[in-house]
mmCIF file of C-alpha atoms in Angstrom:
data_model
loop_
_atom_site.group_PDB
_atom_site.id
_atom_site.type_symbol
_atom_site.label_atom_id
_atom_site.label_comp_id
_atom_site.label_asym_id
_atom_site.label_seq_id
_atom_site.Cartn_x
_atom_site.Cartn_y
_atom_site.Cartn_z
ATOM 1 C CA GLN A 120 -0.465 -0.270 0.393
ATOM 2 C CA VAL A 121 1.288 3.087 -0.991
ATOM 3 C CA GLN A 122 0.213 6.650 0.759
ATOM 4 C CA LEU A 123 0.492 10.010 -1.510
ATOM 5 C CA VAL A 124 -0.429 13.288 -0.115
ATOM 6 C CA GLU A 125 -0.036 16.483 -2.513
ATOM 7 C CA SER A 126 1.097 19.540 -1.336
ATOM 8 C CA GLY A 127 2.357 23.270 -2.879
ATOM 9 C CA GLY A 128 -0.893 24.564 -4.483
ATOM 10 C CA GLY A 129 -2.786 27.499 -4.113
ATOM 11 C CA LEU A 130 -3.618 30.805 -6.278
ATOM 12 C CA VAL A 131 -1.166 32.463 -8.478
ATOM 13 C CA GLN A 132 -0.708 35.355 -11.194
ATOM 14 C CA ALA A 133 -0.563 34.592 -14.469
ATOM 15 C CA GLY A 134 3.011 34.567 -14.974
ATOM 16 C CA GLY A 135 4.213 33.313 -11.910
ATOM 17 C CA SER A 136 5.313 29.996 -10.699
ATOM 18 C CA LEU A 137 4.530 27.160 -7.952
ATOM 19 C CA ARG A 138 6.158 23.895 -6.959
ATOM 20 C CA LEU A 139 3.349 21.264 -6.020
ATOM 21 C CA SER A 140 5.121 18.083 -4.085
ATOM 22 C CA CYS A 141 4.323 14.900 -3.324
ATOM 23 C CA ALA A 142 5.202 12.669 -0.080
ATOM 24 C CA ALA A 143 4.929 8.921 -0.534
ATOM 25 C CA SER A 144 4.894 6.747 1.973
ATOM 26 C CA GLY A 145 6.257 2.743 1.897
ATOM 27 C CA ARG A 146 9.436 1.929 0.780
ATOM 28 C CA THR A 147 9.750 0.860 -2.481
ATOM 29 C CA PHE A 148 9.288 4.612 -3.939
ATOM 30 C CA SER A 149 12.191 4.225 -5.860
ATOM 31 C CA THR A 150 10.512 1.908 -8.360
ATOM 32 C CA TYR A 151 7.727 3.069 -9.434
ATOM 33 C CA ALA A 152 6.637 5.387 -12.160
ATOM 34 C CA MET A 153 5.122 8.246 -10.824
ATOM 35 C CA GLY A 154 2.568 10.709 -12.517
ATOM 36 C CA TRP A 155 0.823 14.279 -12.014
ATOM 37 C CA PHE A 156 -2.753 14.617 -13.852
ATOM 38 C CA ARG A 157 -5.216 17.952 -13.235
ATOM 39 C CA GLN A 158 -8.672 17.971 -13.368
ATOM 40 C CA ALA A 159 -10.210 21.033 -14.594
ATOM 41 C CA PRO A 160 -13.912 21.862 -13.259
ATOM 42 C CA GLY A 161 -16.654 19.966 -16.170
ATOM 43 C CA LYS A 162 -13.631 18.168 -17.865
ATOM 44 C CA GLU A 163 -11.711 15.190 -17.841
ATOM 45 C CA ARG A 164 -8.730 14.302 -15.877
ATOM 46 C CA GLU A 165 -5.322 14.832 -18.152
ATOM 47 C CA SER A 166 -2.387 13.473 -17.622
ATOM 48 C CA VAL A 167 0.498 17.025 -17.249
ATOM 49 C CA ALA A 168 3.636 14.754 -16.689
ATOM 50 C CA ALA A 169 5.308 11.530 -15.714
ATOM 51 C CA ILE A 170 8.322 10.207 -14.819
ATOM 52 C CA SER A 171 9.534 6.082 -14.941
ATOM 53 C CA TRP A 172 10.641 4.613 -11.986
ATOM 54 C CA SER A 173 14.246 5.064 -13.172
ATOM 55 C CA SER A 174 13.358 9.009 -13.749
ATOM 56 C CA HIS A 175 13.931 8.018 -17.569
ATOM 57 C CA PRO A 176 11.917 8.554 -19.923
ATOM 58 C CA THR A 177 10.050 11.515 -19.020
ATOM 59 C CA TYR A 178 6.388 12.276 -20.540
ATOM 60 C CA TYR A 179 4.983 15.631 -21.024
ATOM 61 C CA ALA A 180 1.442 16.966 -21.988
ATOM 62 C CA ASP A 181 2.047 19.734 -25.064
ATOM 63 C CA SER A 182 0.483 22.239 -23.158
ATOM 64 C CA VAL A 183 2.922 22.024 -21.111
ATOM 65 C CA LYS A 184 6.442 21.382 -22.240
ATOM 66 C CA GLY A 185 8.774 24.203 -21.805
ATOM 67 C CA ARG A 186 7.292 25.536 -18.704
ATOM 68 C CA PHE A 187 6.459 22.682 -16.300
ATOM 69 C CA THR A 188 9.531 19.963 -14.671
ATOM 70 C CA ILE A 189 8.605 17.055 -13.038
ATOM 71 C CA SER A 190 11.405 15.754 -10.843
ATOM 72 C CA LYS A 191 12.093 12.721 -7.820
ATOM 73 C CA ASP A 192 13.710 12.410 -5.026
ATOM 74 C CA ASN A 193 14.059 8.997 -4.232
ATOM 75 C CA SER A 194 15.675 9.799 -0.434
ATOM 76 C CA LYS A 195 13.130 11.945 0.146
ATOM 77 C CA ASN A 196 10.378 9.806 -0.915
ATOM 78 C CA THR A 197 8.905 13.106 -2.570
ATOM 79 C CA LEU A 198 7.944 13.795 -6.373
ATOM 80 C CA TYR A 199 7.745 17.427 -7.724
ATOM 81 C CA LEU A 200 6.197 19.487 -10.447
ATOM 82 C CA GLN A 201 7.868 22.892 -11.030
ATOM 83 C CA MET A 202 5.336 24.857 -12.642
ATOM 84 C CA ASN A 203 6.476 28.078 -14.829
ATOM 85 C CA SER A 204 5.093 30.592 -16.413
ATOM 86 C CA LEU A 205 1.351 29.499 -15.153
ATOM 87 C CA LYS A 206 -1.300 30.124 -17.532
ATOM 88 C CA PRO A 207 -5.522 30.554 -16.286
ATOM 89 C CA GLU A 208 -5.661 27.472 -18.308
ATOM 90 C CA ASP A 209 -3.214 25.516 -15.834
ATOM 91 C CA THR A 210 -6.272 25.971 -13.192
ATOM 92 C CA ALA A 211 -7.483 22.545 -11.689
ATOM 93 C CA VAL A 212 -7.241 20.219 -9.002
ATOM 94 C CA TYR A 213 -3.437 19.066 -9.758
ATOM 95 C CA TYR A 214 -3.045 14.856 -8.385
ATOM 96 C CA CYS A 215 0.017 12.723 -8.539
ATOM 97 C CA ALA A 216 -0.138 9.128 -8.911
ATOM 98 C CA ALA A 217 2.007 6.009 -8.652
ATOM 99 C CA GLY A 218 2.459 2.321 -10.692
ATOM 100 C CA PRO A 219 4.247 0.086 -9.488
ATOM 101 C CA THR A 220 4.020 -1.524 -13.227
ATOM 102 C CA ALA A 221 3.364 1.445 -15.535
ATOM 103 C CA ARG A 222 4.856 1.589 -18.790
ATOM 104 C CA ASP A 223 2.601 3.879 -20.660
ATOM 105 C CA ILE A 224 3.683 5.952 -17.896
ATOM 106 C CA GLN A 225 1.077 8.740 -19.785
ATOM 107 C CA LEU A 226 -2.086 6.991 -19.647
ATOM 108 C CA SER A 227 -3.997 7.461 -16.215
ATOM 109 C CA SER A 228 -4.773 3.722 -15.798
ATOM 110 C CA GLU A 229 -1.259 2.359 -15.202
ATOM 111 C CA TYR A 230 -1.879 3.830 -11.998
ATOM 112 C CA VAL A 231 -2.850 2.390 -8.690
ATOM 113 C CA TYR A 232 -2.488 4.749 -5.932
ATOM 114 C CA TRP A 233 -3.672 8.443 -6.082
ATOM 115 C CA GLY A 234 -3.364 10.998 -3.666
ATOM 116 C CA GLN A 235 -6.164 13.464 -2.470
ATOM 117 C CA GLY A 236 -5.285 16.493 -5.001
ATOM 118 C CA THR A 237 -4.332 19.545 -4.528
ATOM 119 C CA GLN A 238 -5.557 23.250 -6.246
ATOM 120 C CA VAL A 239 -3.893 24.728 -8.130
ATOM 121 C CA THR A 240 -5.456 28.446 -9.316
ATOM 122 C CA VAL A 241 -4.232 30.745 -11.763
ATOM 123 C CA SER A 242 -5.905 34.626 -12.237
ATOM 124 C CA SER A 243 -5.715 36.590 -15.380
#
């Protein structure tokens, strides 16, 4: 069993930055693929970024490429999402997820464990 707890969300103006963190329990964090997903009101959940257990490869949605960076620190059992140049369309609840056997790391169906989500609001 893996528990995931996100933090770092908040309200920011367009063009600003936020760093999301996802603290994971369990000793097998380093062997899991990890992903960030988001869901805006009235929209389906979408993949934002993902990272394989070995940290390579990584995946980014086209809408965030060049602005967001995913990383993980195995020593701290923590996943990060650095979000720069934020836009109002980035407003959503952001979820982290862990997949012990994920291969297509951009697919939400590959992930077993999910956090409770953290709200990101970008004002124009």
